[in-house]
Structure formats: C-alpha cells, structure tokens
PDB file of C-alpha atoms in Angstrom:
ATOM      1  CA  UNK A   1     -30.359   2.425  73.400  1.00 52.00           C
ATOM      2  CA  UNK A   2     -27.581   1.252  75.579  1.00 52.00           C
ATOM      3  CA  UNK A   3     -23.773   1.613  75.058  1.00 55.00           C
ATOM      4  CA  UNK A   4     -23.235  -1.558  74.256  1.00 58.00           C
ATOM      5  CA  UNK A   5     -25.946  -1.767  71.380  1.00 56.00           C
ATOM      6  CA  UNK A   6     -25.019  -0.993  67.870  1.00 57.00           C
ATOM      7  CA  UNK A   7     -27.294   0.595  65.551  1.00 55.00           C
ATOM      8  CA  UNK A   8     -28.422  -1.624  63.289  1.00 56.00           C
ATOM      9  CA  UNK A   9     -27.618  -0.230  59.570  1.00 56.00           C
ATOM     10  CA  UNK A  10     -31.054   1.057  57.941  1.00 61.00           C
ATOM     11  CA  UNK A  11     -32.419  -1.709  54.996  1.00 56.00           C
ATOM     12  CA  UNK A  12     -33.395   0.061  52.001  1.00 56.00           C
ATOM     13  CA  UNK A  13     -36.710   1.258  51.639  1.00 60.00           C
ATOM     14  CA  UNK A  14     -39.075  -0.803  49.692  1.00 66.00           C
ATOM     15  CA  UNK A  15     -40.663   0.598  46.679  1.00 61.00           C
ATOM     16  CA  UNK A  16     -43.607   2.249  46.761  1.00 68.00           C
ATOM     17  CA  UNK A  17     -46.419   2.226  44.035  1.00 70.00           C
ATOM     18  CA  UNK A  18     -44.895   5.578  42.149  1.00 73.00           C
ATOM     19  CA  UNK A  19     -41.762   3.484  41.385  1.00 72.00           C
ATOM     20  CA  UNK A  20     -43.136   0.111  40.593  1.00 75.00           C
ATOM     21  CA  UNK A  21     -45.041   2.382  38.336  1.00 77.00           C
ATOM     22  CA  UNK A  22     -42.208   4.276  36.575  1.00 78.00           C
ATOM     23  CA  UNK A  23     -40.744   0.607  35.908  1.00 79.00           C
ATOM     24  CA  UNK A  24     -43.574  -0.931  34.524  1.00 81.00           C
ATOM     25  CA  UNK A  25     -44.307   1.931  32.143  1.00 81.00           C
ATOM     26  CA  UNK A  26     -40.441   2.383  30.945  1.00 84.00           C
ATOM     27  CA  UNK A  27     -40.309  -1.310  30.349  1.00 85.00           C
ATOM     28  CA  UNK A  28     -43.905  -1.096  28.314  1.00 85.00           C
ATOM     29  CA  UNK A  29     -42.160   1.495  26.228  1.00 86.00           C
ATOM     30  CA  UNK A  30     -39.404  -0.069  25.661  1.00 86.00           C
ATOM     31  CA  UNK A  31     -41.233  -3.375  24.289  1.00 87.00           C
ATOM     32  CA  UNK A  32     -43.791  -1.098  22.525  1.00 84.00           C
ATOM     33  CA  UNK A  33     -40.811   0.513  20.354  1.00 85.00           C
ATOM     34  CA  UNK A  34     -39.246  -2.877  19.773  1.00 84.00           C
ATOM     35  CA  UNK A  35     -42.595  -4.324  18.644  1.00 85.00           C
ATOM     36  CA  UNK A  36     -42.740  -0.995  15.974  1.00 83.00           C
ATOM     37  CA  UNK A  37     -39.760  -1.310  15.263  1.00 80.00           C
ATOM     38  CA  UNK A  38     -39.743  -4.861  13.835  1.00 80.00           C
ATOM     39  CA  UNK A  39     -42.973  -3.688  12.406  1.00 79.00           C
ATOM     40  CA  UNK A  40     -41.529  -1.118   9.865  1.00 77.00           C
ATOM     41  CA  UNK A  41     -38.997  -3.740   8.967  1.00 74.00           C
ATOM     42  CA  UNK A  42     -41.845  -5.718   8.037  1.00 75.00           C
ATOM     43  CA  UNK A  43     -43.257  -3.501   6.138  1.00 72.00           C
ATOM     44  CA  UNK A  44     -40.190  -1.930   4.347  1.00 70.00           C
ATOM     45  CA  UNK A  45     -39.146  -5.782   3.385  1.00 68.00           C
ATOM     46  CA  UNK A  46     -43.065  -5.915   1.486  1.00 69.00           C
ATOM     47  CA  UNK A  47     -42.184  -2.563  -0.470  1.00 65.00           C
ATOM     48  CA  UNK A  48     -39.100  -4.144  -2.070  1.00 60.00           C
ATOM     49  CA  UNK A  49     -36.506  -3.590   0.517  1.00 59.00           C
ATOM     50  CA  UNK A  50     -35.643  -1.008   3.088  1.00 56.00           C
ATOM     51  CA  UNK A  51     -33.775   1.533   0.758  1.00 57.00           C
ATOM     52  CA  UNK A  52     -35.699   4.323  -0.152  1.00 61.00           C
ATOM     53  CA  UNK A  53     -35.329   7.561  -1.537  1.00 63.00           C
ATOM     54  CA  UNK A  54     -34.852  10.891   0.972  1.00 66.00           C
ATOM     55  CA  UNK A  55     -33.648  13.810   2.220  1.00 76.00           C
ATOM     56  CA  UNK A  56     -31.295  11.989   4.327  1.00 75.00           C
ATOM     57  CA  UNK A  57     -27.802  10.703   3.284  1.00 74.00           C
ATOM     58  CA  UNK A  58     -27.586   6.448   2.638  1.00 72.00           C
ATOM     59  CA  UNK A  59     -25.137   4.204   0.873  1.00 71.00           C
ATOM     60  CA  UNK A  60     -26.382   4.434  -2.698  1.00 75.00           C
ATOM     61  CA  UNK A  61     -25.240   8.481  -2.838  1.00 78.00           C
ATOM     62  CA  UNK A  62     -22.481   9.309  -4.914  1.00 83.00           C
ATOM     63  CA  UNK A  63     -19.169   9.971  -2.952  1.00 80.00           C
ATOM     64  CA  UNK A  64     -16.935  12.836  -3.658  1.00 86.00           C
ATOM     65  CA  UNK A  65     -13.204  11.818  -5.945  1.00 88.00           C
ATOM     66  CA  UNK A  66     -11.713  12.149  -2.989  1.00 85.00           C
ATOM     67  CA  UNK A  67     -13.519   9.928  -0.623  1.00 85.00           C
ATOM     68  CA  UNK A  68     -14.076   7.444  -3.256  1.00 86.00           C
ATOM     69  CA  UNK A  69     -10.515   7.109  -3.890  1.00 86.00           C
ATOM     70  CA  UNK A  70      -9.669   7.154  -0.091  1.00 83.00           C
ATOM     71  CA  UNK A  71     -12.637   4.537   0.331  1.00 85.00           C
ATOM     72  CA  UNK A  72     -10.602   2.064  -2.730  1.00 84.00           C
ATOM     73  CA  UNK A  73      -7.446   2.342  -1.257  1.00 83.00           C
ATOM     74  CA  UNK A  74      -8.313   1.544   2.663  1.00 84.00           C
ATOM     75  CA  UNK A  75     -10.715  -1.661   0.672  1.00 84.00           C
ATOM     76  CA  UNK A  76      -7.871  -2.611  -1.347  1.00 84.00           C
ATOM     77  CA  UNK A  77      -4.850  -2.368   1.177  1.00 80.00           C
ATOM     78  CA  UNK A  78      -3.088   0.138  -0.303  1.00 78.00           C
ATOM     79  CA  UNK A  79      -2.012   2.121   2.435  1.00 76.00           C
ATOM     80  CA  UNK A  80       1.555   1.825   2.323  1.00 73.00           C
ATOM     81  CA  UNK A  81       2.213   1.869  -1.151  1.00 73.00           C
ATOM     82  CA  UNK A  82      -0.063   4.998  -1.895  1.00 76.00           C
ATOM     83  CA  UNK A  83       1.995   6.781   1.066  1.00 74.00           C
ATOM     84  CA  UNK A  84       5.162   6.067  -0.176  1.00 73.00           C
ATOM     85  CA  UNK A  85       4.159   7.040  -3.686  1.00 74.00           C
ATOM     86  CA  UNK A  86       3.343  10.490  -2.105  1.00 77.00           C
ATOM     87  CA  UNK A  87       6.988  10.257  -0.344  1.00 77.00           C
ATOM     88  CA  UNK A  88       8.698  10.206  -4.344  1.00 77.00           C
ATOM     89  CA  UNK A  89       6.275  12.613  -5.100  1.00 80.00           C
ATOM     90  CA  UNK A  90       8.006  14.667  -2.292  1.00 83.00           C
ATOM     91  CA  UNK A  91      11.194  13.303  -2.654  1.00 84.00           C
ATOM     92  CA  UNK A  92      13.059  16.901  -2.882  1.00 87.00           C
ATOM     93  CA  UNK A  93      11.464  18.113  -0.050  1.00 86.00           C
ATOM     94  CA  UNK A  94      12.550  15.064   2.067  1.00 82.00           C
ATOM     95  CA  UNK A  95      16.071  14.682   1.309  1.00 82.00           C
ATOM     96  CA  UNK A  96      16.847  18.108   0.046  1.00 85.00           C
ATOM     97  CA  UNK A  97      17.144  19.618  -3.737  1.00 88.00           C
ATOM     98  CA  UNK A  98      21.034  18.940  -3.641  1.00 87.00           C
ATOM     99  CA  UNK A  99      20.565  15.043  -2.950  1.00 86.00           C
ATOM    100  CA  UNK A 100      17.490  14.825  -5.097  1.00 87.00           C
ATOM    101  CA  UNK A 101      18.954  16.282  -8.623  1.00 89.00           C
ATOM    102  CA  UNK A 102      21.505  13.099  -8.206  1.00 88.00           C
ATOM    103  CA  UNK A 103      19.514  10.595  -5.992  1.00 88.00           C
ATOM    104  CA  UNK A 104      16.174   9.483  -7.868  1.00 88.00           C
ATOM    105  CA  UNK A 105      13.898   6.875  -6.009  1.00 88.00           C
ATOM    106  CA  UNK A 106      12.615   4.094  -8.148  1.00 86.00           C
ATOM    107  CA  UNK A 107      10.602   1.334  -6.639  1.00 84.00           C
ATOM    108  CA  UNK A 108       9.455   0.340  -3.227  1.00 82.00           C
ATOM    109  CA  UNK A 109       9.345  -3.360  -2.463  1.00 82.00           C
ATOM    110  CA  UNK A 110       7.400  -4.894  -0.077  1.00 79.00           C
ATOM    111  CA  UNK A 111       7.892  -8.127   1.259  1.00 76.00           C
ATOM    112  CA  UNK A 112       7.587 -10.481   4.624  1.00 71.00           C
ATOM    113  CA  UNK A 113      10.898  -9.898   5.210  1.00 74.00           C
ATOM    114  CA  UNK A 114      12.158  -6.770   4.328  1.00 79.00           C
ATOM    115  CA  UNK A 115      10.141  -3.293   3.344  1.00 82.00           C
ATOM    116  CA  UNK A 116      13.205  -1.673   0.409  1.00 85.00           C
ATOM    117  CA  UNK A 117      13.328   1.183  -1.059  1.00 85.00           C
ATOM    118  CA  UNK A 118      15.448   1.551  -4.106  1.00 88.00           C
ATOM    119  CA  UNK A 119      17.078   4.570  -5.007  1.00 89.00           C
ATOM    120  CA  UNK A 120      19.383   5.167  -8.070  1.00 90.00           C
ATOM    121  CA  UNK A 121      22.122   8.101  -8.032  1.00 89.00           C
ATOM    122  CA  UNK A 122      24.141   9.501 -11.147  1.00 87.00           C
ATOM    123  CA  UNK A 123      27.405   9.102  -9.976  1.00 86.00           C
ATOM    124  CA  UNK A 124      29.044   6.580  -7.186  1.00 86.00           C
ATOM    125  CA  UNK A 125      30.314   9.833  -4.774  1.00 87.00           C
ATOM    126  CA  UNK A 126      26.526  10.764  -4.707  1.00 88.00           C
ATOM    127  CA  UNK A 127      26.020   7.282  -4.243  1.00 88.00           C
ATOM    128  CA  UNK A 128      28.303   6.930  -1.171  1.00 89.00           C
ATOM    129  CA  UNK A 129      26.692   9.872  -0.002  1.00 89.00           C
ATOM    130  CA  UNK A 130      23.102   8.208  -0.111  1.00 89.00           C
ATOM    131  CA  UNK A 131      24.415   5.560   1.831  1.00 91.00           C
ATOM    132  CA  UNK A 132      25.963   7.298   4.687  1.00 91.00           C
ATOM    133  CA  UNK A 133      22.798   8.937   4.891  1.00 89.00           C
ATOM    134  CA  UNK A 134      20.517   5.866   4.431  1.00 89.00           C
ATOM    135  CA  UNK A 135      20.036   5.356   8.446  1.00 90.00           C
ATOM    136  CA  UNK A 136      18.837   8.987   8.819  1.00 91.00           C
ATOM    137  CA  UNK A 137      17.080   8.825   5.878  1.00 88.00           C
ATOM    138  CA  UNK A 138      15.114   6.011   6.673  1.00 87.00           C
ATOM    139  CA  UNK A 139      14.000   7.137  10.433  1.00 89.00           C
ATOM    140  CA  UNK A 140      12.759  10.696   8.437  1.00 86.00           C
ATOM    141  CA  UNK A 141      10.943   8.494   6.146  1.00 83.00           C
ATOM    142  CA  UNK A 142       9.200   6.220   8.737  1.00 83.00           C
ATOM    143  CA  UNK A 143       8.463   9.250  10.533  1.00 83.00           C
ATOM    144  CA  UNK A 144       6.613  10.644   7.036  1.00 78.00           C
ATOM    145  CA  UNK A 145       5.305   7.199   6.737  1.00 76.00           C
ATOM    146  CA  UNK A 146       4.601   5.092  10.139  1.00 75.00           C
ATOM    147  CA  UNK A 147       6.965   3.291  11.410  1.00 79.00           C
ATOM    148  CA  UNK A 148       8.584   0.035   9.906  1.00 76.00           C
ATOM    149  CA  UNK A 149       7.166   1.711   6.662  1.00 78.00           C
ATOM    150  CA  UNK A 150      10.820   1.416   4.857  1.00 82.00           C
ATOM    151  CA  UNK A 151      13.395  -0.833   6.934  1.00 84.00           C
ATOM    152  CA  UNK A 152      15.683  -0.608   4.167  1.00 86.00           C
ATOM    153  CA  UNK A 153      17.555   2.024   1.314  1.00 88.00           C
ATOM    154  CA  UNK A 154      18.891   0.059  -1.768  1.00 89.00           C
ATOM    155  CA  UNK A 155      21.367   2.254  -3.415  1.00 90.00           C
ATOM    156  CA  UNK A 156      22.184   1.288  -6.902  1.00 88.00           C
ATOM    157  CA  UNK A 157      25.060   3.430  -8.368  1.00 85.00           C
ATOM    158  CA  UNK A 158      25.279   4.630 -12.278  1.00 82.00           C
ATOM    159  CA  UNK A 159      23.236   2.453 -14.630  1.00 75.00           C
ATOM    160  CA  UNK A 160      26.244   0.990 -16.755  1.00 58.00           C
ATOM    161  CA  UNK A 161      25.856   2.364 -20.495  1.00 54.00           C
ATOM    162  CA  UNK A 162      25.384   0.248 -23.396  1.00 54.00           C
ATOM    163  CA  UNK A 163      27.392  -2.924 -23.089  1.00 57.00           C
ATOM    164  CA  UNK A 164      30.498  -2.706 -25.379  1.00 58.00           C
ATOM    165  CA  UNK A 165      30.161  -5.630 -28.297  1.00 57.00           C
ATOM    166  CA  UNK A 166      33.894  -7.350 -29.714  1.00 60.00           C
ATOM    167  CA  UNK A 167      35.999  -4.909 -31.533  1.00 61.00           C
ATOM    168  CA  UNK A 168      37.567  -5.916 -34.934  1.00 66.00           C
ATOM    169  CA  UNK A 169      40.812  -6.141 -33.500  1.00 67.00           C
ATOM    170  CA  UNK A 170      39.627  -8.925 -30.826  1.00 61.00           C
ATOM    171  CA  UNK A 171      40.664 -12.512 -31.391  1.00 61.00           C
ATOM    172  CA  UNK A 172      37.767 -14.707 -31.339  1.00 60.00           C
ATOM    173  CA  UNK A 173      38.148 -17.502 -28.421  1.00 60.00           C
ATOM    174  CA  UNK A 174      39.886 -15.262 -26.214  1.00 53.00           C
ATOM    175  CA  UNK A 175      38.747 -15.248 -22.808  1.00 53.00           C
ATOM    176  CA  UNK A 176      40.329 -12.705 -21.173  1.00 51.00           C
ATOM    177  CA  UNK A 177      44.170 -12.173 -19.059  1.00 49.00           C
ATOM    178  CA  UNK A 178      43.987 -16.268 -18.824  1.00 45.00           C
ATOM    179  CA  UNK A 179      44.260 -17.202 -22.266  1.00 41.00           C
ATOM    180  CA  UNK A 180      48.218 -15.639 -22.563  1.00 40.00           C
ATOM    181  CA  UNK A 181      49.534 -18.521 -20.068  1.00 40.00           C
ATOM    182  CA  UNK A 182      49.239 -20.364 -22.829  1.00 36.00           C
TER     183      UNK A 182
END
C-alpha cells in the first residue's frame, strides 16, 4: 500500500450457515410457542373458561381485611378522605395534647375550589390560638397527608348555647335599641 492510499474500512462479515441456522431455529420456536399458546386458549375456552382451580394464586381467592379494604378505597377514590380520617384519629399527636383537649376537628370538606378543614375550640382564646397556628398547622398536615391535601383551617369558636326565648318582662313588638326613638 502506498502513503497516499487509505485503508478501506473492513464490511462486515456475511453470515455463515451456523448463524442463519441459530435464526431460523429461534424464530421456529418462537412461532411454535405462539401457535401452543393460542392452542391452550382454545382449549381452556371449550372447558368453560380459563379459570381453574390450583395451587397457584388467581383473582377468585379471598383477600385478607386489610387488602380488601385497601383494594375498596383506591376503587372508590377514597384516598384523601380515609387519610385525613386517620389525621383526627391522630389529632393529639399532631397538634399536641394541650391544643387538642380545646381544639376538636370536625369535618373535612372537599371541593374544586378549596380542600377545609373545620375545627371547633371551647373557648375564643383557644380559638385565636388555632388560628395563629393554622399556617403551620396546615404545612404539618400536608406533610402527614400529600400536599394540597388541606389548603385551608376553618376555626369555628364556642358553639353558642341554647338560644334565649322572650322573657315575661319583654314587651311584645319590640325590636330592639330602635324602637325607644319613638
């Protein structure tokens, strides 16, 4: 070769008979297990379906509580509200015992537009307390929960008692301060 020749690069050797071999029988194999494959289907669809009975775990097997329950609540959707049910479940341990003998959660809303939690206090200090907590609160929650779980706390204050009726000593017609401009 001269210096001004370049090798030419080497073409790929063709295949011998071993190979064209190897091919043929892998793709015989491959069309043989297809072919018995749609066979047994065949023949499992004349016995009355493909489900029998074995050793082997299928879908007619009974499922543990547990899994069953898990299974419901994944088909149903029920993510969220199951895990915040756990969350009042554990409300003590997530805002502390102090906050949760006068701060009881009662409902969790969801909607498109906003995901609320309502919580009720017994008094309107522990109330005010609640909601100068509510932004921590609700970043500890989401963090329990997923985020965007609970966007919003609801604090309600001491359920009013029993509505007061009209006294004896109350003229009837009188609407209140108004009625003495007379």
């Amino acid at each position: 070769m001269s210096e001004n020749e370049t090798p030419s690069p080497k073409a790929p050797p063709e295949p011998s008979g071993v190979d064209l071999a190897r091919v043929a029988l892998r793709a015989a194999k491959e069309q043989a297990k297809a072919r018995g494959a749609a066979a047994q289907q065949k023949k499992q669809a004349r016995r009355g379906g493909g489900l029998r009975s074995g050793s082997g775990a299928d879908g007619r097997d009974p499922l543990a509580l547990g899994a069953a329950i898990n299974r419901l609540i994944t088909e149903r959707g029920w993510e969220t509200p199951a895990a915040v049910g756990g969350v009042m479940g554990r409300w003590p341990q997530i805002v502390g015992e102090d906050l949760a003998k006068h701060c009881v959660p009662l409902k969790y809303e969801e909607d498109p537009e906003a995901r609320v939690l309502t919580v009720q206090c017994d008094s309107t200090a522990w109330a005010t307390q609640l909601r100068l907590l509510a932004p921590r609160l609700v970043a500890r929650l989401n963090e329990d929960l997923g985020q965007g779980t609970v966007r919003i706390i609801k604090v309600l204050g001491p359920s009013a008692g029993p509505r007061r009726g009209y006294g004896p000593l109350r003229a009837p017609g009188s609407v209140g301060p108004g009625d003495t401009y007379g």
